[in-house]
PDB file of N, CA and C in Angstrom:
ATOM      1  N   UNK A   1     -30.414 -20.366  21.105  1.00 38.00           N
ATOM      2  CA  UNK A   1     -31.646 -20.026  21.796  1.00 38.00           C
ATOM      3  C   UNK A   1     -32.269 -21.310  22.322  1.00 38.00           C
ATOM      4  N   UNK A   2     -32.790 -20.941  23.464  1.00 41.00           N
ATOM      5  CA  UNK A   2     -33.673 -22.770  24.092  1.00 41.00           C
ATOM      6  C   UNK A   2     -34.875 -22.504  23.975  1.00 41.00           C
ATOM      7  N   UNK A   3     -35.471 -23.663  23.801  1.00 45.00           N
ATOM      8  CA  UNK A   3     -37.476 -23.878  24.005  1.00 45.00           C
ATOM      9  C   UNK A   3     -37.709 -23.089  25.056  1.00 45.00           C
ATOM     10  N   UNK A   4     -38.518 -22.110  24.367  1.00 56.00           N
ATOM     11  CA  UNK A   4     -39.474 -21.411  26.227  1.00 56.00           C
ATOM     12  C   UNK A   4     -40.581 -22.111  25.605  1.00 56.00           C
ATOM     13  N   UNK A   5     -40.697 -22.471  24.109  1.00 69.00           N
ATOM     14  CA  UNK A   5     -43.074 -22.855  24.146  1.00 69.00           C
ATOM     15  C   UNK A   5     -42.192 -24.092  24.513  1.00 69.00           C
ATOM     16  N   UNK A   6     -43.724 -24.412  25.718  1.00 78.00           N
ATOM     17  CA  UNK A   6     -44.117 -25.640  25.916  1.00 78.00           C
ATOM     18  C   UNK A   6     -44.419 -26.866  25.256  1.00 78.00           C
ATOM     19  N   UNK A   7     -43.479 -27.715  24.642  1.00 89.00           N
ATOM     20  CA  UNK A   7     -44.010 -28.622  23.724  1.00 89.00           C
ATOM     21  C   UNK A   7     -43.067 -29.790  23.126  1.00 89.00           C
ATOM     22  N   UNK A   8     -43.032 -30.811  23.042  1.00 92.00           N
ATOM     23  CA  UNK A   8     -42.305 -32.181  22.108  1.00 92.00           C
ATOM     24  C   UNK A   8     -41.226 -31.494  21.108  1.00 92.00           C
ATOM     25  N   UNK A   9     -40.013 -31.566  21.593  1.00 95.00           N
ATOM     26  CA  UNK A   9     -39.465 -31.224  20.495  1.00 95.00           C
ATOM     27  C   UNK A   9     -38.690 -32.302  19.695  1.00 95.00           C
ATOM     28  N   UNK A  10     -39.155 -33.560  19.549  1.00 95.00           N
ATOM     29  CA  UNK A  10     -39.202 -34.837  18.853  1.00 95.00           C
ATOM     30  C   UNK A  10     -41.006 -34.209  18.191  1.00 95.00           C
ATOM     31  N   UNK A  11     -41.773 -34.219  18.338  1.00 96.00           N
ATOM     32  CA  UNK A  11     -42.957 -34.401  17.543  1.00 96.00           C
ATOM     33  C   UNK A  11     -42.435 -32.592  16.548  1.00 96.00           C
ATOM     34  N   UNK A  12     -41.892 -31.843  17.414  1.00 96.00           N
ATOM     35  CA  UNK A  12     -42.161 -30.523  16.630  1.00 96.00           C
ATOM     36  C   UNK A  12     -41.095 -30.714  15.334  1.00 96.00           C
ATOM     37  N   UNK A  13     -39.991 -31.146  15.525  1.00 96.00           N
ATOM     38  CA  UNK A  13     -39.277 -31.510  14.170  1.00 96.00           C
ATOM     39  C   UNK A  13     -39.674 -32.099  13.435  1.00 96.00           C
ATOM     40  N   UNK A  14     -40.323 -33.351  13.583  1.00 96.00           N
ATOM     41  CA  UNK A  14     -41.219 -33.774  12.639  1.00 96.00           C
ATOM     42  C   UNK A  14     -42.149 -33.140  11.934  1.00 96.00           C
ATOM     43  N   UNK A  15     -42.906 -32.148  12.530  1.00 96.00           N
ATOM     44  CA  UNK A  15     -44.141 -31.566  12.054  1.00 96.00           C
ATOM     45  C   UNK A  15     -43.180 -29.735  11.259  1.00 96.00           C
ATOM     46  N   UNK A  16     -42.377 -29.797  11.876  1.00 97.00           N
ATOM     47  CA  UNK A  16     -41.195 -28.698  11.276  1.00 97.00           C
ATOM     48  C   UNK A  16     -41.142 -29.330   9.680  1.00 97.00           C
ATOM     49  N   UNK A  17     -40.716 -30.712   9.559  1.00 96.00           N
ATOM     50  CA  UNK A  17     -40.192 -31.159   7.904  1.00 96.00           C
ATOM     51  C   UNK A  17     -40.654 -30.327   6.836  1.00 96.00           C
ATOM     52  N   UNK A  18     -42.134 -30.531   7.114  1.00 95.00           N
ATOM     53  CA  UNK A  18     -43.221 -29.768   6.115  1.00 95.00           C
ATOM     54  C   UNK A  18     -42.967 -28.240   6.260  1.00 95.00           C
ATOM     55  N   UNK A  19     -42.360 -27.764   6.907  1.00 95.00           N
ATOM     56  CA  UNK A  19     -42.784 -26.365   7.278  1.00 95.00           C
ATOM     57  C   UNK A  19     -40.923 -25.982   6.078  1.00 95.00           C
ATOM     58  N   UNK A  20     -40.250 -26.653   6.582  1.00 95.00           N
ATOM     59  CA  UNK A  20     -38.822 -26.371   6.219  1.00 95.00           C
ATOM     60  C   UNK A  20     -38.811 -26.131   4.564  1.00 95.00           C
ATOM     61  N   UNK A  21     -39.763 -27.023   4.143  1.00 95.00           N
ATOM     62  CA  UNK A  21     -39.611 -26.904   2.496  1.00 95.00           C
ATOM     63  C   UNK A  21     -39.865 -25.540   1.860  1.00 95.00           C
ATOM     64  N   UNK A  22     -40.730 -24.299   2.907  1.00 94.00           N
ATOM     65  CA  UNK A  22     -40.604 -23.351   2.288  1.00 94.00           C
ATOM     66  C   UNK A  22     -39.838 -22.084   3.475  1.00 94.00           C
ATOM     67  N   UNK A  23     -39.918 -22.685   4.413  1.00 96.00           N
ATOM     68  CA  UNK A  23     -39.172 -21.615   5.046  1.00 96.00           C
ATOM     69  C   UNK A  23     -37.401 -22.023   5.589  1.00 96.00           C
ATOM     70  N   UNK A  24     -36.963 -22.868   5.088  1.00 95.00           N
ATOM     71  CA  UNK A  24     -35.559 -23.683   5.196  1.00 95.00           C
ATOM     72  C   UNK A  24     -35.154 -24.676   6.179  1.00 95.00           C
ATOM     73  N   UNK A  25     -34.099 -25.235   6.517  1.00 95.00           N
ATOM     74  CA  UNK A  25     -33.502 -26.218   7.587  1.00 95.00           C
ATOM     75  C   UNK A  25     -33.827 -26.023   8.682  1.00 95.00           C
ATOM     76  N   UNK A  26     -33.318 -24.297   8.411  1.00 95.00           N
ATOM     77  CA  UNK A  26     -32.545 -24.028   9.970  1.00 95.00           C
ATOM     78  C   UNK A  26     -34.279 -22.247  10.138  1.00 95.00           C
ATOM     79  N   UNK A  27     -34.687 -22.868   9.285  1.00 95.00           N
ATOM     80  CA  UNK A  27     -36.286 -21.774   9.503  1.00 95.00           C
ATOM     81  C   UNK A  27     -35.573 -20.356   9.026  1.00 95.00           C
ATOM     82  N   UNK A  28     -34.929 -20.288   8.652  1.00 96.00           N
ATOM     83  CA  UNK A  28     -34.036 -18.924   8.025  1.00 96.00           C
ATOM     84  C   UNK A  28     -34.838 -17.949   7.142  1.00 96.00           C
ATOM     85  N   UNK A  29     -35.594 -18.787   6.547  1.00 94.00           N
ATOM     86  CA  UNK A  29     -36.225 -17.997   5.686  1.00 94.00           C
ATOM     87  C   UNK A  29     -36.107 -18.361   4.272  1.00 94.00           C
ATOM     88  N   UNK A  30     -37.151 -17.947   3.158  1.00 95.00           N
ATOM     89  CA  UNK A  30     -36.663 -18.041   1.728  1.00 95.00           C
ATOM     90  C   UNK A  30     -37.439 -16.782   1.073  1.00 95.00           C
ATOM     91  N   UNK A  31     -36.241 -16.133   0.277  1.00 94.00           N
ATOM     92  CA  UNK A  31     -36.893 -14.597   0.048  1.00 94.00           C
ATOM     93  C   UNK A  31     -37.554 -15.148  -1.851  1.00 94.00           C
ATOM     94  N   UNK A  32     -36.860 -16.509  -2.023  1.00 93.00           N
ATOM     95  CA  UNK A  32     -37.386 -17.049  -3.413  1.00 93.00           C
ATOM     96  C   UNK A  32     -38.859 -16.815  -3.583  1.00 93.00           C
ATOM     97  N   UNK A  33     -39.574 -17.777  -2.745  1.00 91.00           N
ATOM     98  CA  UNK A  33     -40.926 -18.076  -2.420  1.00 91.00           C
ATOM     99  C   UNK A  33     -41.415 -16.986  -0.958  1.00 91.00           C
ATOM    100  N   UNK A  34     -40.687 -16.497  -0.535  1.00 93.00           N
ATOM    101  CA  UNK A  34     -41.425 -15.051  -0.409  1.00 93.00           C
ATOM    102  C   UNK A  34     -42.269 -15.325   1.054  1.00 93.00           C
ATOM    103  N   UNK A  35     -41.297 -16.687   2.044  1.00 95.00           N
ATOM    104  CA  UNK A  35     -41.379 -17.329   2.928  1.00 95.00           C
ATOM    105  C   UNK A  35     -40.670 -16.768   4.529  1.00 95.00           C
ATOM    106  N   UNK A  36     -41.204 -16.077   5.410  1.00 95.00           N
ATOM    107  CA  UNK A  36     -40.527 -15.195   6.098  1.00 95.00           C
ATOM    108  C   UNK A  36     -39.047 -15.998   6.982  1.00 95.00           C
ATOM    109  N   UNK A  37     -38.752 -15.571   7.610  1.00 96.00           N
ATOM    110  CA  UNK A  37     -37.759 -15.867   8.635  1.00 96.00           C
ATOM    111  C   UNK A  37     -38.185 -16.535   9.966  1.00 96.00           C
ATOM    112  N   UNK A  38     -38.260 -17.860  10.273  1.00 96.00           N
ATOM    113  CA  UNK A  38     -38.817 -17.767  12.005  1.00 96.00           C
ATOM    114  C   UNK A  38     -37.691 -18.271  12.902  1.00 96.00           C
ATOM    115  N   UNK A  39     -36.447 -18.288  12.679  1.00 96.00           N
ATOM    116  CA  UNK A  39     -35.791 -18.731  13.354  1.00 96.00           C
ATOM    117  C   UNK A  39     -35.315 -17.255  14.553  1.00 96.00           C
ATOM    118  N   UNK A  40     -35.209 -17.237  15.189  1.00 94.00           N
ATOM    119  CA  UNK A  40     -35.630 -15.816  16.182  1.00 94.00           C
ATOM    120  C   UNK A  40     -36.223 -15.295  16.438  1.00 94.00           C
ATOM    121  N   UNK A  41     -37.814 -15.529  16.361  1.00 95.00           N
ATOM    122  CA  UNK A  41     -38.990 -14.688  16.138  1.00 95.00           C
ATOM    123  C   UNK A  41     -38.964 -15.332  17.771  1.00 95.00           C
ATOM    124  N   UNK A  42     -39.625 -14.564  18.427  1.00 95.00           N
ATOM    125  CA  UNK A  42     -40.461 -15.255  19.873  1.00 95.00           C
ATOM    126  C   UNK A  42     -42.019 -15.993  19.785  1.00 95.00           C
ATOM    127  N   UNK A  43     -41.570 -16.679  20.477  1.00 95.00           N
ATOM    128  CA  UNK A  43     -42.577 -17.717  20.654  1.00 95.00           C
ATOM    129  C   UNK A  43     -43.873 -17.800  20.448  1.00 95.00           C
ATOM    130  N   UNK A  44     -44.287 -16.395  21.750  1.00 95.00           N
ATOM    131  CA  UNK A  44     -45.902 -16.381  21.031  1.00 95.00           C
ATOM    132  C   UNK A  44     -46.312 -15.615  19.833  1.00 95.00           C
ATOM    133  N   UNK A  45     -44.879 -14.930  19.548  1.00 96.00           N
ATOM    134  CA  UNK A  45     -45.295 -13.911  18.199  1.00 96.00           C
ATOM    135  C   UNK A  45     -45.836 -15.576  16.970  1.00 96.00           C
ATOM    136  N   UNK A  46     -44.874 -16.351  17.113  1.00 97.00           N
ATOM    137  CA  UNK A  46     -45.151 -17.588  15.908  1.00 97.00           C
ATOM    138  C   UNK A  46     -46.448 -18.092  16.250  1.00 97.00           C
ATOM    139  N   UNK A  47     -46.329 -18.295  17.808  1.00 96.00           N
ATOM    140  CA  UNK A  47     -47.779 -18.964  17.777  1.00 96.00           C
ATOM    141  C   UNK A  47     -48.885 -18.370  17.922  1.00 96.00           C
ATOM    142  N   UNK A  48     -48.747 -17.401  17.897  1.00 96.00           N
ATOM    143  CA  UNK A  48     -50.241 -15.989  17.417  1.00 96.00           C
ATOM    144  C   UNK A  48     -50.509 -15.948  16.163  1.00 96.00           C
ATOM    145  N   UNK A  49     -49.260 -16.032  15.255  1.00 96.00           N
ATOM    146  CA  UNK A  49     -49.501 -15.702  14.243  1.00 96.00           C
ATOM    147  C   UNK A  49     -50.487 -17.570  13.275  1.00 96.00           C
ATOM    148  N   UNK A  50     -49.599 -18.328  13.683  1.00 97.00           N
ATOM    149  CA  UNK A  50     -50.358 -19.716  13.437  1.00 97.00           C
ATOM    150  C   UNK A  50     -51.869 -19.609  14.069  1.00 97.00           C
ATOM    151  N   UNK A  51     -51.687 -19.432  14.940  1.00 96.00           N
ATOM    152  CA  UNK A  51     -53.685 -18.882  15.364  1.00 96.00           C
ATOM    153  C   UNK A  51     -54.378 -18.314  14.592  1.00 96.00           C
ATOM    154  N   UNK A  52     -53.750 -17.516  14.587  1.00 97.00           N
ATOM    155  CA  UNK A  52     -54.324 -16.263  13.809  1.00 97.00           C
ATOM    156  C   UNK A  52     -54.636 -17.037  12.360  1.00 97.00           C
ATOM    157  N   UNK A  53     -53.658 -17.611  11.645  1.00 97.00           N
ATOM    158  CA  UNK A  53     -54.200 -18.405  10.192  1.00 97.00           C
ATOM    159  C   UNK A  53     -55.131 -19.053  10.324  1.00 97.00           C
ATOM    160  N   UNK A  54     -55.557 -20.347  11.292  1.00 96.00           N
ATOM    161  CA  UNK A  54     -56.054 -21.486  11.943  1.00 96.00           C
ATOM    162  C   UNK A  54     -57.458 -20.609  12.079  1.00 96.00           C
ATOM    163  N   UNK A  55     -57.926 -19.415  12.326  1.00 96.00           N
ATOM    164  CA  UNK A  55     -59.428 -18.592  12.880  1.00 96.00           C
ATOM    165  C   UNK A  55     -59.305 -17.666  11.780  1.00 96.00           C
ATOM    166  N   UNK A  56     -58.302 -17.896  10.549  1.00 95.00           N
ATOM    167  CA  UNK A  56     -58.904 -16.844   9.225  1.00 95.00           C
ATOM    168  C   UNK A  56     -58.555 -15.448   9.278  1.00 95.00           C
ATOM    169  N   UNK A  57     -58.361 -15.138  10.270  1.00 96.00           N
ATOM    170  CA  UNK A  57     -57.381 -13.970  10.796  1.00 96.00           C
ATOM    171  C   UNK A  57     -56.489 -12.967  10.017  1.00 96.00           C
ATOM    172  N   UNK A  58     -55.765 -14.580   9.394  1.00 94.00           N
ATOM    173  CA  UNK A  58     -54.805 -14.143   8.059  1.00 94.00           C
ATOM    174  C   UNK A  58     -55.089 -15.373   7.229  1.00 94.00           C
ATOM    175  N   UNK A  59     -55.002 -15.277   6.078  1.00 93.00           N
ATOM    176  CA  UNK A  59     -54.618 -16.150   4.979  1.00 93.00           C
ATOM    177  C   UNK A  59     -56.011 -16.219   4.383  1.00 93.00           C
ATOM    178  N   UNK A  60     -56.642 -15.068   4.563  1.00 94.00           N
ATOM    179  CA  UNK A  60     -58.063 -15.063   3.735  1.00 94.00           C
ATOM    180  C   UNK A  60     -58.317 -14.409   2.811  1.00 94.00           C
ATOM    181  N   UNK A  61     -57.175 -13.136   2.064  1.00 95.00           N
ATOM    182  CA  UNK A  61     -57.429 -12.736   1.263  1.00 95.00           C
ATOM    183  C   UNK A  61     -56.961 -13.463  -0.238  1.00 95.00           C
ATOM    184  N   UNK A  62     -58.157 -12.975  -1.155  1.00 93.00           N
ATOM    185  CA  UNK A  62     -57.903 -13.682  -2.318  1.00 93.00           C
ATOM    186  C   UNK A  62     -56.967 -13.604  -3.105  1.00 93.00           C
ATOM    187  N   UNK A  63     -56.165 -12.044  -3.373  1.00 93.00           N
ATOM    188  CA  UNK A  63     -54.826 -12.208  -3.725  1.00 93.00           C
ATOM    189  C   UNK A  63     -53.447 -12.568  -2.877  1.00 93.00           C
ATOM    190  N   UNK A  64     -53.587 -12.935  -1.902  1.00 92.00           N
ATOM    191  CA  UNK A  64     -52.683 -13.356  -0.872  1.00 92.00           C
ATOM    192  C   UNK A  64     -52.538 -14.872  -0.911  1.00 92.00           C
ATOM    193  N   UNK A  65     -51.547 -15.379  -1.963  1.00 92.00           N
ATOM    194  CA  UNK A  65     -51.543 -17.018  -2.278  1.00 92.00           C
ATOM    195  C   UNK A  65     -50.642 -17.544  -1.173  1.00 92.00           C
ATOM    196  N   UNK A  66     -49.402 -16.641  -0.913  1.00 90.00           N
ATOM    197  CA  UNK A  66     -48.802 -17.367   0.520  1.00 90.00           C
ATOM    198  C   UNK A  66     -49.366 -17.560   1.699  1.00 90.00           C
ATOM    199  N   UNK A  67     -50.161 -16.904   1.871  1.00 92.00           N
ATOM    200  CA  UNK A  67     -51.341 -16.786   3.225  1.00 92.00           C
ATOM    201  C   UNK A  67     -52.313 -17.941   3.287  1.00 92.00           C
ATOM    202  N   UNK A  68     -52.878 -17.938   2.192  1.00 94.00           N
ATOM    203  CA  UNK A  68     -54.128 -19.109   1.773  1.00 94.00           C
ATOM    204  C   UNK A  68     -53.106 -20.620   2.025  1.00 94.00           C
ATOM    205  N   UNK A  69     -52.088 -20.714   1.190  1.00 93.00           N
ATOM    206  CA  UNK A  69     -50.840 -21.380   1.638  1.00 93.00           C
ATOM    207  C   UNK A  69     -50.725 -21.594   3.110  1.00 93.00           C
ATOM    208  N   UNK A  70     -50.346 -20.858   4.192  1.00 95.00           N
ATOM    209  CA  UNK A  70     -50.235 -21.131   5.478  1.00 95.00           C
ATOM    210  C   UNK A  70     -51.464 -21.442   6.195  1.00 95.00           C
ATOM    211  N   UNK A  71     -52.302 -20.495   5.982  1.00 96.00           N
ATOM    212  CA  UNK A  71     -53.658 -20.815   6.212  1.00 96.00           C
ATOM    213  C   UNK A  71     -53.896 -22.634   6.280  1.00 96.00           C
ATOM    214  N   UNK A  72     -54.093 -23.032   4.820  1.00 95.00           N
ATOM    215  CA  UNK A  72     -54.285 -24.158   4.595  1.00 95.00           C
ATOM    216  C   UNK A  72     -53.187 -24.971   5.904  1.00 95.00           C
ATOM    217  N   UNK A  73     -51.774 -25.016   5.859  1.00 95.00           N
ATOM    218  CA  UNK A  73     -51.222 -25.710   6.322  1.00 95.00           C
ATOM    219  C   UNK A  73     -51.507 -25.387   7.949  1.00 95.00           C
ATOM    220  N   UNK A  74     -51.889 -24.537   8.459  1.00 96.00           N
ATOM    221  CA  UNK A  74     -52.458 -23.917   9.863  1.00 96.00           C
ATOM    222  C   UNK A  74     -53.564 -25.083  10.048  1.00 96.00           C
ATOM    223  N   UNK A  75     -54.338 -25.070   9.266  1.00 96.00           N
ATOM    224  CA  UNK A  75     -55.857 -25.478   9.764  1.00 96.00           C
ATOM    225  C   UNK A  75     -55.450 -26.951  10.263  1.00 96.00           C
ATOM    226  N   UNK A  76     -54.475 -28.022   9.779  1.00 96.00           N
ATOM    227  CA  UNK A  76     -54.185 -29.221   9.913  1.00 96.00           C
ATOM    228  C   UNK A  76     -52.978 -29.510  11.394  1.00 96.00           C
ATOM    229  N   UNK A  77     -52.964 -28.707  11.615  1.00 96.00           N
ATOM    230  CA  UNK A  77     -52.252 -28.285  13.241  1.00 96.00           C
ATOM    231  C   UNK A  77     -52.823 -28.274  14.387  1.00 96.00           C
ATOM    232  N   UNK A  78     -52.917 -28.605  15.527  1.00 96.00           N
ATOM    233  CA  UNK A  78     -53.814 -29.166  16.967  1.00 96.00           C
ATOM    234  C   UNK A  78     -52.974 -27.815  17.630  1.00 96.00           C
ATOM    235  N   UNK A  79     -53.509 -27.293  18.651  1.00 95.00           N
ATOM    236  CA  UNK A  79     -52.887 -26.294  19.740  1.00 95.00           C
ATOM    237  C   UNK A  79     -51.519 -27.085  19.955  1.00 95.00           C
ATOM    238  N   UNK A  80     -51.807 -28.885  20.589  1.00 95.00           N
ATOM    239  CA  UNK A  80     -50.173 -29.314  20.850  1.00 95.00           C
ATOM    240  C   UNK A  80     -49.152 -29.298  19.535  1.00 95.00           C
ATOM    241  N   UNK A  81     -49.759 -29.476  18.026  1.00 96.00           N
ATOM    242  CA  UNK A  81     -48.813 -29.249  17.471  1.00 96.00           C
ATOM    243  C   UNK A  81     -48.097 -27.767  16.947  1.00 96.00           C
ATOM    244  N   UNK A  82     -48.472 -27.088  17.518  1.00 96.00           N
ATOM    245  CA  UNK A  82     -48.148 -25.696  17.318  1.00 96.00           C
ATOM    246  C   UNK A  82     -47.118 -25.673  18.398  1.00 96.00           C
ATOM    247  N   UNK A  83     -47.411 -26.035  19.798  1.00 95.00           N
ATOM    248  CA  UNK A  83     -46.571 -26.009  20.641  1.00 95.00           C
ATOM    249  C   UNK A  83     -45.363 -26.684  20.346  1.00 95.00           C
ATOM    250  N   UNK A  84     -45.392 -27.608  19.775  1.00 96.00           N
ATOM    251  CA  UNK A  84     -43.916 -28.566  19.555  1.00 96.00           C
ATOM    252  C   UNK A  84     -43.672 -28.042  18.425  1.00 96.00           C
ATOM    253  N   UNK A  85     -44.162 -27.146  16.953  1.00 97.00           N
ATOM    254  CA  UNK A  85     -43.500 -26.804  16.523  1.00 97.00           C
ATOM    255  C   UNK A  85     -42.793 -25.422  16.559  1.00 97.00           C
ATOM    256  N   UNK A  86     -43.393 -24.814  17.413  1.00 97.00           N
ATOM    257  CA  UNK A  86     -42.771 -23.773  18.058  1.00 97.00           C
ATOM    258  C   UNK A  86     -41.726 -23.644  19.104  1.00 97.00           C
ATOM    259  N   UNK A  87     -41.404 -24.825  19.847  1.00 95.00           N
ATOM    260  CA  UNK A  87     -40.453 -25.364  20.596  1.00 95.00           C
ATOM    261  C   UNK A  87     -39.645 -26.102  19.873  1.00 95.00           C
ATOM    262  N   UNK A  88     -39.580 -26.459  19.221  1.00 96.00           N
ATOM    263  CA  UNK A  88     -38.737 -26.935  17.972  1.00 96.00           C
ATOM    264  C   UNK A  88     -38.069 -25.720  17.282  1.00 96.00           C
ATOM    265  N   UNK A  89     -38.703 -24.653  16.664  1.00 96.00           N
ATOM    266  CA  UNK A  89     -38.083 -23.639  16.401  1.00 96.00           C
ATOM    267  C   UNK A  89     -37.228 -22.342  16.640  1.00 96.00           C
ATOM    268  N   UNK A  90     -37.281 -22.686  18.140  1.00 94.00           N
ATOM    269  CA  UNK A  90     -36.746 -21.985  19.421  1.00 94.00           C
ATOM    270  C   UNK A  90     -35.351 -22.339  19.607  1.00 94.00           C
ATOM    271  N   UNK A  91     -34.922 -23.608  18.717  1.00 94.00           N
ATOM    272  CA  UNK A  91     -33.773 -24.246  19.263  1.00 94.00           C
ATOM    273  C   UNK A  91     -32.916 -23.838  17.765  1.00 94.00           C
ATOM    274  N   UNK A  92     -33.883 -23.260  16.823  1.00 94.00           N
ATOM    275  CA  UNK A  92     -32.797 -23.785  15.578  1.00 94.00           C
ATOM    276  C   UNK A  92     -31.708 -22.227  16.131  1.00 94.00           C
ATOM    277  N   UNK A  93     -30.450 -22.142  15.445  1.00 87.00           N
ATOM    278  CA  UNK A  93     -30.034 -21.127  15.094  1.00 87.00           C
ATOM    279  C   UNK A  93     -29.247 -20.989  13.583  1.00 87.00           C
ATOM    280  N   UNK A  94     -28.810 -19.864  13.316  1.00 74.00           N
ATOM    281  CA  UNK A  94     -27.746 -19.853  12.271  1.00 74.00           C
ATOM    282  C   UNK A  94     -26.802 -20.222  11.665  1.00 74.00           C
ATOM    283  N   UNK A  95     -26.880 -20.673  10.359  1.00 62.00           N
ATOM    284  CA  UNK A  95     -25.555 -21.684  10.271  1.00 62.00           C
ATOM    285  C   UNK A  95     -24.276 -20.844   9.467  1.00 62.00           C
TER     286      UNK A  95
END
């Protein structure tokens, strides 16, 4: 699959590292920690959904610890780094 988001895909791998520890290498997913799949998701579905954490949208309920989890890691993200890490994730595929 190629980058359709607009964005650094040198800055989005970088900002991917952090993201990989719970959702994998290749963004596959981890059903351990209960971490979805984004490697095939479309573009603005990821970057709606990162919005959506970033304005409280999601990751506000109190029994929802993976949410509060993304949430948190959402809020420390700029519009451009969403873009590069979403163009970054556009490229991974299956290994």
């Amino acid at each position: 699959m190629s980058a359709s988001a607009d964005g650094n895909l040198d800055h989005g791998k970088t900002v991917f590292n952090v993201c990989s520890a719970c959702h994998g290498e290749q963004a596959q997913g981890n059903e351990d920690n209960e971490a979805p799949r984004l490697q095939g998701q479309y573009d603005w579905y990821l970057i709606t959904q990162l919005e959506n954490f970033r304005a409280g949208k999601r990751g506000t309920h109190e029994e929802d610890d993976n949410g509060q989890m993304m949430r948190s890691m959402a809020l420390g993200l700029s519009d451009q780094d969403i873009e590069n890490v979403v163009a970054y994730i556009q490229t991974l595929t299956a290994e």
